[in-house]
């Protein structure tokens, strides 16, 4: 780890890119001579999201891979992302939760420091409630001075921008604004790009998201669950500063407010397909009341409001109904620490949606192919563990490739990739299973299940040591 950190930080201090023009290293495993038009690489990473950028940056900083050619390919305009200047008056709605361990890992590599750190919110408290049963648990992490915070909220673009700044000063070739046209199976895979370039590589890494083209090329099967719901995300402004996360499980799905600096918060609301479109269409001036209602009104009241929306009632009339019910709630209930601050407004045009599903792959590897991040696992965002699993993939694969290079092994050899698959596949599967079970348990409306889960939540809330242990487990 120290060698990785010093290598990348020394490159950062140089302030210029290291030339990618290096002799192509000979490994123990040989391959047929490539066509003259093919560009030779040891590793080609497809996908310039957080997982892909992190992996490329780590590989580009390893001394053991100093004589290897590495490329990062993405169809987006990565230069624009690298040069991103954040807005002064809001936060983007696409966000990520990073555990303290993963934040430390990125910092040791010099990647975290390239982000706009004043736009990152640290927190160690999450308050989870059950709307049907009334159960509640206050997850306050009791951490050591070294681990001052359990997690960090960061905009996706902020994190990727910082990674690209660091990556720009390594020996990695960044090929942007170019899509993958085809991937040919050969002794070494050949990636043909839309600009007609042909990259032949010992190892191709799919970091290209849930609809991974690399995964499809490798014939890696998937199975899982369609939750038949969508996530509605938005940036909201709260009435006061806040540094805690709040999540409420409604019968229709969980709703969460995740903290950002300056009184802003990220809203993540799981809803049925018809409801998500109706709520997305609610006028921005009225939407804040709907968010406040989701955290305060009873499930029966929320169902009534949903029925008004489904019936086609005028949005302002429905908004007035919501405001009246919130006023009644305020008169009979005082705000408690287990309620989030009131949402005052929504950032203009910040509402977006995405489908909710779980996807499990048959394997994280195939012939000269490895998957990281969402290409290898997709799950419900209720626990905020998607990218954290992806970064664990990155750490593991980088370590496996580092050891293989030091031993003179072929980086794309089956024996090498099997080591990565053995270490990560079961762990990813276990986390996906836990999150899926939580979704099903809290989606159940059976009186017996509701009573049991609320009893469990209230019992857990009285056991600080168990709560801290659980939080630490999720931080790994």
Tab-separated table of C-alpha atoms in Angstrom:
chain	number	residue	atom	x	y	z
A	1	UNK	CA	0.000	0.000	0.000
A	2	UNK	CA	2.841	2.393	0.847
A	3	UNK	CA	4.555	1.677	-2.457
A	4	UNK	CA	1.326	2.385	-4.335
A	5	UNK	CA	0.782	5.647	-2.495
A	6	UNK	CA	4.327	6.914	-2.993
A	7	UNK	CA	4.304	5.927	-6.657
A	8	UNK	CA	1.121	7.800	-7.477
A	9	UNK	CA	1.901	10.802	-5.308
A	10	UNK	CA	5.333	11.157	-6.903
A	11	UNK	CA	3.653	11.190	-10.310
A	12	UNK	CA	1.227	13.851	-9.083
A	13	UNK	CA	4.111	16.038	-7.931
A	14	UNK	CA	5.649	15.890	-11.418
A	15	UNK	CA	2.590	17.651	-12.813
A	16	UNK	CA	2.988	16.064	-16.262
A	17	UNK	CA	1.822	12.836	-17.774
A	18	UNK	CA	4.222	9.939	-17.994
A	19	UNK	CA	4.619	8.835	-21.583
A	20	UNK	CA	2.609	5.713	-22.382
A	21	UNK	CA	5.114	4.720	-25.062
A	22	UNK	CA	6.730	1.712	-23.435
A	23	UNK	CA	8.077	-1.577	-24.679
A	24	UNK	CA	5.412	-4.277	-24.569
A	25	UNK	CA	6.468	-6.739	-21.896
A	26	UNK	CA	6.886	-10.420	-22.675
A	27	UNK	CA	5.139	-12.761	-20.261
A	28	UNK	CA	5.388	-16.482	-19.752
A	29	UNK	CA	2.241	-17.012	-21.800
A	30	UNK	CA	2.642	-16.270	-25.492
A	31	UNK	CA	0.098	-15.387	-28.140
A	32	UNK	CA	-0.025	-15.390	-31.942
A	33	UNK	CA	1.571	-12.284	-33.503
A	34	UNK	CA	-1.094	-9.581	-33.662
A	35	UNK	CA	-2.139	-7.859	-36.865
A	36	UNK	CA	0.001	-4.861	-37.732
A	37	UNK	CA	-2.913	-2.483	-37.196
A	38	UNK	CA	-3.569	-3.662	-33.616
A	39	UNK	CA	-2.338	-1.635	-30.651
A	40	UNK	CA	-0.986	-3.908	-27.944
A	41	UNK	CA	-1.962	-3.548	-24.278
A	42	UNK	CA	-1.630	-5.597	-21.140
A	43	UNK	CA	-4.882	-4.329	-19.587
A	44	UNK	CA	-7.797	-2.489	-21.197
A	45	UNK	CA	-10.434	-1.162	-18.782
A	46	UNK	CA	-13.802	-0.479	-20.413
A	47	UNK	CA	-15.858	2.118	-18.517
A	48	UNK	CA	-14.890	5.494	-17.085
A	49	UNK	CA	-17.143	5.492	-14.031
A	50	UNK	CA	-15.869	5.441	-10.434
A	51	UNK	CA	-14.836	1.762	-10.450
A	52	UNK	CA	-13.136	1.925	-13.849
A	53	UNK	CA	-11.263	5.142	-13.091
A	54	UNK	CA	-10.164	3.845	-9.687
A	55	UNK	CA	-8.842	0.589	-11.152
A	56	UNK	CA	-6.988	2.334	-13.970
A	57	UNK	CA	-5.407	4.790	-11.517
A	58	UNK	CA	-4.320	2.031	-9.148
A	59	UNK	CA	-2.839	-0.118	-11.915
A	60	UNK	CA	-1.083	2.905	-13.367
A	61	UNK	CA	0.611	3.569	-10.027
A	62	UNK	CA	1.924	0.080	-9.248
A	63	UNK	CA	5.660	-0.446	-9.559
A	64	UNK	CA	5.129	-4.088	-10.494
A	65	UNK	CA	3.164	-2.983	-13.562
A	66	UNK	CA	5.582	-0.213	-14.516
A	67	UNK	CA	6.395	-1.837	-17.871
A	68	UNK	CA	2.788	-2.684	-18.740
A	69	UNK	CA	0.567	-0.776	-21.130
A	70	UNK	CA	-2.828	0.086	-19.666
A	71	UNK	CA	-5.762	1.837	-21.307
A	72	UNK	CA	-9.058	3.233	-20.039
A	73	UNK	CA	-11.822	3.464	-22.653
A	74	UNK	CA	-15.096	5.365	-22.263
A	75	UNK	CA	-17.711	6.766	-24.620
A	76	UNK	CA	-18.130	9.915	-22.547
A	77	UNK	CA	-16.294	13.222	-22.600
A	78	UNK	CA	-13.859	12.490	-19.794
A	79	UNK	CA	-11.862	15.677	-20.329
A	80	UNK	CA	-14.970	17.726	-19.570
A	81	UNK	CA	-15.584	15.664	-16.450
A	82	UNK	CA	-11.958	16.104	-15.334
A	83	UNK	CA	-12.267	19.878	-15.780
A	84	UNK	CA	-15.671	20.032	-14.064
A	85	UNK	CA	-16.343	23.155	-12.038
A	86	UNK	CA	-19.075	22.540	-9.442
A	87	UNK	CA	-22.134	24.799	-9.185
A	88	UNK	CA	-21.993	27.222	-6.293
A	89	UNK	CA	-25.632	27.039	-5.223
A	90	UNK	CA	-26.562	23.333	-5.285
A	91	UNK	CA	-25.361	19.723	-5.409
A	92	UNK	CA	-25.862	17.177	-8.151
A	93	UNK	CA	-28.476	14.507	-7.485
A	94	UNK	CA	-26.296	11.570	-8.581
A	95	UNK	CA	-24.356	10.758	-5.424
A	96	UNK	CA	-22.364	7.997	-3.760
A	97	UNK	CA	-21.848	6.821	-0.209
A	98	UNK	CA	-18.240	5.881	0.546
A	99	UNK	CA	-17.276	3.990	3.690
A	100	UNK	CA	-14.410	5.275	5.812
A	101	UNK	CA	-12.232	2.318	4.801
A	102	UNK	CA	-12.713	2.992	1.093
A	103	UNK	CA	-12.213	6.717	1.600
A	104	UNK	CA	-8.931	5.948	3.350
A	105	UNK	CA	-7.900	3.645	0.497
A	106	UNK	CA	-8.569	6.362	-2.107
A	107	UNK	CA	-6.720	8.917	0.021
A	108	UNK	CA	-3.668	6.661	0.342
A	109	UNK	CA	-3.538	6.501	-3.452
A	110	UNK	CA	-3.814	10.283	-3.736
A	111	UNK	CA	-7.189	10.087	-5.495
A	112	UNK	CA	-9.472	11.486	-2.808
A	113	UNK	CA	-7.451	14.683	-2.437
A	114	UNK	CA	-8.151	15.560	-6.072
A	115	UNK	CA	-11.888	15.933	-5.344
A	116	UNK	CA	-13.520	19.121	-4.113
A	117	UNK	CA	-13.431	18.020	-0.472
A	118	UNK	CA	-15.509	20.976	0.706
A	119	UNK	CA	-18.427	19.368	-1.167
A	120	UNK	CA	-18.120	16.094	0.763
A	121	UNK	CA	-20.247	15.414	3.840
A	122	UNK	CA	-18.987	13.060	6.545
A	123	UNK	CA	-21.466	11.408	8.868
A	124	UNK	CA	-21.628	8.697	11.527
A	125	UNK	CA	-25.320	8.640	12.362
A	126	UNK	CA	-28.192	6.984	10.501
A	127	UNK	CA	-31.745	6.889	11.870
A	128	UNK	CA	-33.943	4.149	10.430
A	129	UNK	CA	-37.687	3.882	11.112
A	130	UNK	CA	-40.521	1.555	10.112
A	131	UNK	CA	-43.694	3.411	9.150
A	132	UNK	CA	-46.024	0.446	9.621
A	133	UNK	CA	-44.735	-1.026	12.874
A	134	UNK	CA	-43.260	2.050	14.493
A	135	UNK	CA	-39.881	0.418	15.126
A	136	UNK	CA	-36.809	2.627	15.080
A	137	UNK	CA	-33.064	2.278	15.421
A	138	UNK	CA	-30.531	5.088	15.861
A	139	UNK	CA	-27.305	3.856	14.302
A	140	UNK	CA	-24.714	6.109	15.897
A	141	UNK	CA	-21.248	4.772	15.228
A	142	UNK	CA	-18.918	4.767	18.218
A	143	UNK	CA	-15.621	5.000	16.408
A	144	UNK	CA	-12.018	5.460	17.389
A	145	UNK	CA	-10.252	8.804	16.881
A	146	UNK	CA	-8.664	7.362	13.733
A	147	UNK	CA	-12.128	6.534	12.357
A	148	UNK	CA	-13.885	9.803	13.062
A	149	UNK	CA	-16.699	9.125	10.561
A	150	UNK	CA	-18.437	6.002	9.334
A	151	UNK	CA	-19.252	7.212	5.827
A	152	UNK	CA	-18.985	10.087	3.387
A	153	UNK	CA	-21.457	11.451	0.846
A	154	UNK	CA	-19.953	12.677	-2.417
A	155	UNK	CA	-21.356	13.610	-5.799
A	156	UNK	CA	-20.528	10.997	-8.438
A	157	UNK	CA	-19.153	13.631	-10.801
A	158	UNK	CA	-16.968	15.133	-8.071
A	159	UNK	CA	-15.393	11.759	-7.299
A	160	UNK	CA	-14.854	10.796	-10.941
A	161	UNK	CA	-13.457	14.241	-11.745
A	162	UNK	CA	-10.893	13.875	-8.982
A	163	UNK	CA	-9.926	10.389	-10.136
A	164	UNK	CA	-9.450	11.619	-13.699
A	165	UNK	CA	-7.215	14.447	-12.503
A	166	UNK	CA	-4.962	11.926	-10.811
A	167	UNK	CA	-5.222	9.491	-13.717
A	168	UNK	CA	-4.178	12.197	-16.165
A	169	UNK	CA	-0.716	12.214	-14.573
A	170	UNK	CA	-0.084	8.474	-14.798
A	171	UNK	CA	1.125	6.324	-17.661
A	172	UNK	CA	-2.411	5.089	-18.449
A	173	UNK	CA	-3.778	5.865	-21.914
A	174	UNK	CA	-7.198	7.499	-21.528
A	175	UNK	CA	-9.293	6.981	-24.666
A	176	UNK	CA	-12.451	9.072	-24.433
A	177	UNK	CA	-15.512	9.946	-26.478
A	178	UNK	CA	-15.179	6.611	-28.243
A	179	UNK	CA	-17.553	3.688	-27.878
A	180	UNK	CA	-16.720	0.008	-28.159
A	181	UNK	CA	-17.876	-1.168	-31.593
A	182	UNK	CA	-17.031	-4.849	-31.092
A	183	UNK	CA	-14.997	-7.277	-29.042
A	184	UNK	CA	-13.479	-10.207	-30.914
A	185	UNK	CA	-12.631	-13.462	-29.215
A	186	UNK	CA	-9.025	-14.405	-29.930
A	187	UNK	CA	-5.944	-15.678	-28.125
A	188	UNK	CA	-5.908	-12.113	-26.842
A	189	UNK	CA	-9.232	-10.225	-27.135
A	190	UNK	CA	-9.400	-7.462	-29.739
A	191	UNK	CA	-11.449	-4.390	-28.883
A	192	UNK	CA	-12.508	-2.401	-31.951
A	193	UNK	CA	-13.510	1.180	-31.207
A	194	UNK	CA	-15.913	3.426	-33.094
A	195	UNK	CA	-12.937	5.441	-34.398
A	196	UNK	CA	-11.590	2.202	-36.010
A	197	UNK	CA	-8.750	1.761	-33.518
A	198	UNK	CA	-8.130	-1.870	-32.565
A	199	UNK	CA	-6.781	-2.650	-29.105
A	200	UNK	CA	-5.452	-6.168	-28.516
A	201	UNK	CA	-4.986	-6.980	-24.862
A	202	UNK	CA	-3.980	-9.710	-22.479
A	203	UNK	CA	-6.824	-8.739	-20.126
A	204	UNK	CA	-10.043	-6.832	-20.666
A	205	UNK	CA	-11.813	-5.491	-17.578
A	206	UNK	CA	-15.508	-4.660	-17.733
A	207	UNK	CA	-16.312	-1.638	-15.582
A	208	UNK	CA	-19.078	-0.579	-17.940
A	209	UNK	CA	-22.086	-0.757	-15.656
A	210	UNK	CA	-25.166	-2.887	-15.208
A	211	UNK	CA	-25.674	-3.384	-18.971
A	212	UNK	CA	-22.023	-4.336	-19.437
A	213	UNK	CA	-21.057	-5.064	-23.020
A	214	UNK	CA	-17.895	-6.763	-21.807
A	215	UNK	CA	-19.985	-9.167	-19.709
A	216	UNK	CA	-22.174	-10.004	-22.689
A	217	UNK	CA	-19.128	-10.588	-24.900
A	218	UNK	CA	-17.698	-12.988	-22.313
A	219	UNK	CA	-21.033	-14.879	-22.196
A	220	UNK	CA	-21.248	-14.438	-18.427
A	221	UNK	CA	-24.849	-15.106	-17.481
A	222	UNK	CA	-26.901	-13.123	-14.981
A	223	UNK	CA	-30.001	-13.751	-12.918
A	224	UNK	CA	-31.828	-11.830	-10.238
A	225	UNK	CA	-34.918	-9.837	-9.342
A	226	UNK	CA	-36.827	-6.999	-10.957
A	227	UNK	CA	-38.292	-5.064	-8.040
A	228	UNK	CA	-40.780	-3.412	-10.407
A	229	UNK	CA	-39.921	-0.095	-8.817
A	230	UNK	CA	-37.882	2.977	-9.625
A	231	UNK	CA	-35.643	5.145	-7.529
A	232	UNK	CA	-36.492	8.852	-7.556
A	233	UNK	CA	-33.466	10.959	-6.663
A	234	UNK	CA	-33.278	14.704	-6.174
A	235	UNK	CA	-31.319	17.402	-4.395
A	236	UNK	CA	-33.284	19.151	-1.658
A	237	UNK	CA	-32.550	22.041	0.673
A	238	UNK	CA	-33.365	21.578	4.357
A	239	UNK	CA	-34.537	24.188	6.837
A	240	UNK	CA	-31.406	23.713	8.947
A	241	UNK	CA	-27.958	22.171	8.807
A	242	UNK	CA	-27.823	18.412	9.191
A	243	UNK	CA	-25.108	15.751	9.403
A	244	UNK	CA	-27.188	12.579	9.851
A	245	UNK	CA	-28.824	10.176	7.400
A	246	UNK	CA	-32.533	9.364	7.709
A	247	UNK	CA	-34.365	6.401	6.215
A	248	UNK	CA	-38.025	5.462	6.595
A	249	UNK	CA	-39.453	2.197	5.336
A	250	UNK	CA	-42.900	2.783	3.851
A	251	UNK	CA	-45.083	-0.052	2.522
A	252	UNK	CA	-44.340	1.247	-0.974
A	253	UNK	CA	-40.571	1.238	-0.407
A	254	UNK	CA	-37.888	3.100	1.552
A	255	UNK	CA	-37.283	6.839	1.393
A	256	UNK	CA	-33.959	8.318	2.499
A	257	UNK	CA	-32.394	11.736	3.057
A	258	UNK	CA	-28.587	11.704	2.934
A	259	UNK	CA	-26.668	14.741	4.195
A	260	UNK	CA	-24.610	17.237	2.223
A	261	UNK	CA	-22.898	20.427	3.384
A	262	UNK	CA	-24.743	23.700	3.753
A	263	UNK	CA	-28.124	22.206	4.638
A	264	UNK	CA	-28.506	20.297	1.375
A	265	UNK	CA	-29.496	16.636	1.183
A	266	UNK	CA	-29.811	13.881	-1.379
A	267	UNK	CA	-33.262	12.305	-1.635
A	268	UNK	CA	-33.555	8.635	-2.661
A	269	UNK	CA	-37.170	7.439	-2.794
A	270	UNK	CA	-38.194	3.929	-3.939
A	271	UNK	CA	-41.597	3.911	-5.637
A	272	UNK	CA	-43.789	1.852	-7.925
A	273	UNK	CA	-43.444	2.742	-11.617
A	274	UNK	CA	-46.719	4.684	-11.838
A	275	UNK	CA	-46.092	6.609	-8.627
A	276	UNK	CA	-42.582	7.646	-9.563
A	277	UNK	CA	-43.851	9.330	-12.723
A	278	UNK	CA	-46.673	11.056	-10.844
A	279	UNK	CA	-44.329	12.389	-8.159
A	280	UNK	CA	-41.777	13.433	-10.731
A	281	UNK	CA	-44.519	15.526	-12.346
A	282	UNK	CA	-45.486	17.306	-9.101
A	283	UNK	CA	-44.582	21.019	-9.433
A	284	UNK	CA	-41.249	21.828	-7.807
A	285	UNK	CA	-42.896	24.410	-5.564
A	286	UNK	CA	-45.075	21.651	-4.073
A	287	UNK	CA	-42.623	18.763	-4.034
A	288	UNK	CA	-40.983	19.635	-0.685
A	289	UNK	CA	-44.295	18.977	1.098
A	290	UNK	CA	-44.465	15.498	-0.413
A	291	UNK	CA	-40.973	14.734	0.917
A	292	UNK	CA	-41.938	15.967	4.393
A	293	UNK	CA	-45.100	13.865	4.223
A	294	UNK	CA	-43.125	10.711	3.401
A	295	UNK	CA	-41.235	11.047	6.681
A	296	UNK	CA	-44.154	12.148	8.873
A	297	UNK	CA	-47.577	10.966	7.738
A	298	UNK	CA	-49.010	7.522	8.394
A	299	UNK	CA	-48.985	4.847	5.662
A	300	UNK	CA	-52.778	5.201	5.379
A	301	UNK	CA	-52.446	8.938	4.751
A	302	UNK	CA	-49.732	8.356	2.168
A	303	UNK	CA	-51.921	5.801	0.400
A	304	UNK	CA	-54.725	8.367	0.278
A	305	UNK	CA	-52.395	10.957	-1.238
A	306	UNK	CA	-51.192	8.409	-3.789
A	307	UNK	CA	-54.805	7.621	-4.689
A	308	UNK	CA	-55.448	11.313	-5.366
A	309	UNK	CA	-52.449	11.454	-7.685
A	310	UNK	CA	-53.507	8.267	-9.470
A	311	UNK	CA	-57.033	9.613	-9.962
A	312	UNK	CA	-55.650	12.565	-11.897
A	313	UNK	CA	-56.530	15.171	-9.277
A	314	UNK	CA	-55.078	18.632	-9.765
A	315	UNK	CA	-51.490	18.737	-8.459
A	316	UNK	CA	-52.090	21.988	-6.562
A	317	UNK	CA	-55.180	20.530	-4.903
A	318	UNK	CA	-53.244	17.434	-3.860
A	319	UNK	CA	-50.431	19.653	-2.634
A	320	UNK	CA	-52.881	21.640	-0.533
A	321	UNK	CA	-54.169	18.393	0.990
A	322	UNK	CA	-50.612	17.361	1.865
A	323	UNK	CA	-49.856	20.763	3.396
A	324	UNK	CA	-53.019	20.583	5.529
A	325	UNK	CA	-52.145	17.123	6.842
A	326	UNK	CA	-48.603	18.252	7.662
A	327	UNK	CA	-50.042	21.174	9.590
A	328	UNK	CA	-52.235	18.803	11.609
A	329	UNK	CA	-49.189	16.609	12.278
A	330	UNK	CA	-47.170	19.603	13.469
A	331	UNK	CA	-49.871	20.603	15.963
A	332	UNK	CA	-50.061	17.139	17.536
A	333	UNK	CA	-46.424	16.026	17.249
A	334	UNK	CA	-43.234	17.809	18.164
A	335	UNK	CA	-40.222	17.221	15.971
A	336	UNK	CA	-37.844	14.706	17.504
A	337	UNK	CA	-34.223	13.811	16.720
A	338	UNK	CA	-35.602	10.816	14.842
A	339	UNK	CA	-37.289	13.063	12.292
A	340	UNK	CA	-35.218	14.758	9.598
A	341	UNK	CA	-35.231	18.531	9.288
A	342	UNK	CA	-38.078	19.824	7.169
A	343	UNK	CA	-37.379	20.013	3.454
A	344	UNK	CA	-37.742	23.634	2.385
A	345	UNK	CA	-37.269	23.328	-1.372
A	346	UNK	CA	-36.035	21.151	-4.199
A	347	UNK	CA	-33.159	22.153	-6.455
A	348	UNK	CA	-34.581	22.991	-9.895
A	349	UNK	CA	-34.538	20.163	-12.450
A	350	UNK	CA	-32.730	17.797	-10.087
A	351	UNK	CA	-35.270	14.945	-10.126
A	352	UNK	CA	-34.166	11.833	-12.010
A	353	UNK	CA	-35.215	8.188	-11.905
A	354	UNK	CA	-33.620	4.779	-12.396
A	355	UNK	CA	-34.939	1.188	-12.287
A	356	UNK	CA	-34.415	-0.883	-9.142
A	357	UNK	CA	-33.191	-4.436	-9.602
A	358	UNK	CA	-30.802	-7.062	-8.342
A	359	UNK	CA	-28.452	-8.757	-10.804
A	360	UNK	CA	-26.150	-11.612	-9.866
A	361	UNK	CA	-23.505	-12.831	-12.314
A	362	UNK	CA	-22.520	-16.460	-12.805
A	363	UNK	CA	-18.874	-15.466	-12.396
A	364	UNK	CA	-16.727	-12.347	-12.143
A	365	UNK	CA	-14.287	-13.751	-14.678
A	366	UNK	CA	-14.139	-15.533	-18.026
A	367	UNK	CA	-11.437	-16.096	-20.636
A	368	UNK	CA	-9.085	-13.077	-20.309
A	369	UNK	CA	-11.976	-11.085	-18.857
A	370	UNK	CA	-12.755	-9.685	-15.396
A	371	UNK	CA	-15.704	-7.642	-14.132
A	372	UNK	CA	-15.696	-4.928	-11.456
A	373	UNK	CA	-18.395	-2.670	-10.045
A	374	UNK	CA	-21.937	-2.738	-11.413
A	375	UNK	CA	-20.817	-4.887	-14.334
A	376	UNK	CA	-20.388	-7.683	-11.776
A	377	UNK	CA	-23.185	-6.963	-9.291
A	378	UNK	CA	-26.295	-4.783	-9.071
A	379	UNK	CA	-28.473	-4.399	-5.991
A	380	UNK	CA	-31.017	-2.135	-4.347
A	381	UNK	CA	-29.493	1.171	-3.131
A	382	UNK	CA	-31.172	1.006	0.307
A	383	UNK	CA	-27.852	0.206	2.025
A	384	UNK	CA	-25.667	2.446	-0.156
A	385	UNK	CA	-23.138	-0.326	-0.702
A	386	UNK	CA	-22.945	-0.500	-4.522
A	387	UNK	CA	-19.748	1.457	-5.090
A	388	UNK	CA	-18.189	0.194	-1.877
A	389	UNK	CA	-18.446	-3.324	-3.267
A	390	UNK	CA	-17.003	-2.029	-6.534
A	391	UNK	CA	-14.016	-0.478	-4.764
A	392	UNK	CA	-13.465	-3.757	-2.916
A	393	UNK	CA	-13.376	-5.417	-6.351
A	394	UNK	CA	-10.811	-2.860	-7.476
A	395	UNK	CA	-8.549	-3.416	-4.464
A	396	UNK	CA	-8.699	-7.181	-4.853
A	397	UNK	CA	-8.117	-7.280	-8.621
A	398	UNK	CA	-5.267	-4.769	-8.389
A	399	UNK	CA	-3.587	-6.861	-5.700
A	400	UNK	CA	-4.000	-10.068	-7.710
A	401	UNK	CA	-2.546	-8.448	-10.844
A	402	UNK	CA	0.309	-6.905	-8.863
A	403	UNK	CA	1.255	-10.300	-7.456
A	404	UNK	CA	0.936	-11.935	-10.873
A	405	UNK	CA	3.173	-9.319	-12.504
A	406	UNK	CA	5.792	-9.700	-9.764
A	407	UNK	CA	5.783	-13.461	-10.363
A	408	UNK	CA	6.059	-13.062	-14.138
A	409	UNK	CA	2.626	-14.523	-14.804
A	410	UNK	CA	0.348	-13.674	-17.706
A	411	UNK	CA	-2.084	-11.063	-16.345
A	412	UNK	CA	-4.965	-12.570	-18.280
A	413	UNK	CA	-4.298	-16.196	-17.426
A	414	UNK	CA	-7.193	-18.221	-16.053
A	415	UNK	CA	-5.247	-19.176	-12.928
A	416	UNK	CA	-4.649	-15.493	-12.136
A	417	UNK	CA	-8.262	-14.430	-12.674
A	418	UNK	CA	-9.571	-17.377	-10.685
A	419	UNK	CA	-7.831	-15.974	-7.614
A	420	UNK	CA	-9.784	-12.749	-7.998
A	421	UNK	CA	-13.082	-14.573	-8.534
A	422	UNK	CA	-12.581	-16.784	-5.476
A	423	UNK	CA	-11.944	-13.808	-3.213
A	424	UNK	CA	-14.757	-11.536	-4.389
A	425	UNK	CA	-17.632	-13.591	-5.780
A	426	UNK	CA	-18.984	-15.052	-2.542
A	427	UNK	CA	-18.582	-11.782	-0.622
A	428	UNK	CA	-20.504	-9.859	-3.268
A	429	UNK	CA	-23.194	-12.531	-3.346
A	430	UNK	CA	-23.565	-12.391	0.446
A	431	UNK	CA	-24.037	-8.605	0.472
A	432	UNK	CA	-26.559	-8.793	-2.353
A	433	UNK	CA	-28.466	-11.459	-0.454
A	434	UNK	CA	-28.589	-9.417	2.753
A	435	UNK	CA	-29.861	-6.288	0.980
A	436	UNK	CA	-32.466	-8.280	-0.955
A	437	UNK	CA	-33.745	-9.899	2.258
A	438	UNK	CA	-34.009	-6.500	3.965
A	439	UNK	CA	-36.074	-5.183	1.052
A	440	UNK	CA	-38.451	-8.143	1.193
A	441	UNK	CA	-38.795	-8.089	4.995
A	442	UNK	CA	-39.618	-4.385	5.105
A	443	UNK	CA	-41.928	-4.696	2.127
A	444	UNK	CA	-44.082	-7.293	3.887
A	445	UNK	CA	-47.410	-6.107	5.286
A	446	UNK	CA	-48.269	-9.181	7.342
A	447	UNK	CA	-49.074	-8.124	10.910
A	448	UNK	CA	-46.819	-10.834	12.304
A	449	UNK	CA	-43.853	-9.772	10.171
A	450	UNK	CA	-44.442	-6.091	10.949
A	451	UNK	CA	-44.521	-6.804	14.682
A	452	UNK	CA	-41.381	-8.954	14.590
A	453	UNK	CA	-39.293	-6.505	12.566
A	454	UNK	CA	-40.287	-3.572	14.782
A	455	UNK	CA	-39.473	-5.618	17.865
A	456	UNK	CA	-36.090	-6.441	16.366
A	457	UNK	CA	-35.408	-2.774	15.554
A	458	UNK	CA	-36.349	-1.592	19.032
A	459	UNK	CA	-34.245	-4.350	20.591
A	460	UNK	CA	-31.250	-3.478	18.440
A	461	UNK	CA	-31.609	0.165	19.418
A	462	UNK	CA	-30.985	-0.801	23.048
A	463	UNK	CA	-27.721	-2.620	22.228
A	464	UNK	CA	-25.034	-0.012	21.399
A	465	UNK	CA	-22.246	-2.585	21.116
A	466	UNK	CA	-24.191	-4.615	18.557
A	467	UNK	CA	-25.056	-1.485	16.597
A	468	UNK	CA	-21.411	-0.408	16.446
A	469	UNK	CA	-20.372	-3.899	15.352
A	470	UNK	CA	-22.958	-3.842	12.573
A	471	UNK	CA	-21.812	-0.431	11.366
A	472	UNK	CA	-18.188	-1.567	11.360
A	473	UNK	CA	-19.176	-4.610	9.308
A	474	UNK	CA	-20.715	-2.362	6.672
A	475	UNK	CA	-17.615	-0.144	6.729
A	476	UNK	CA	-15.390	-3.010	5.614
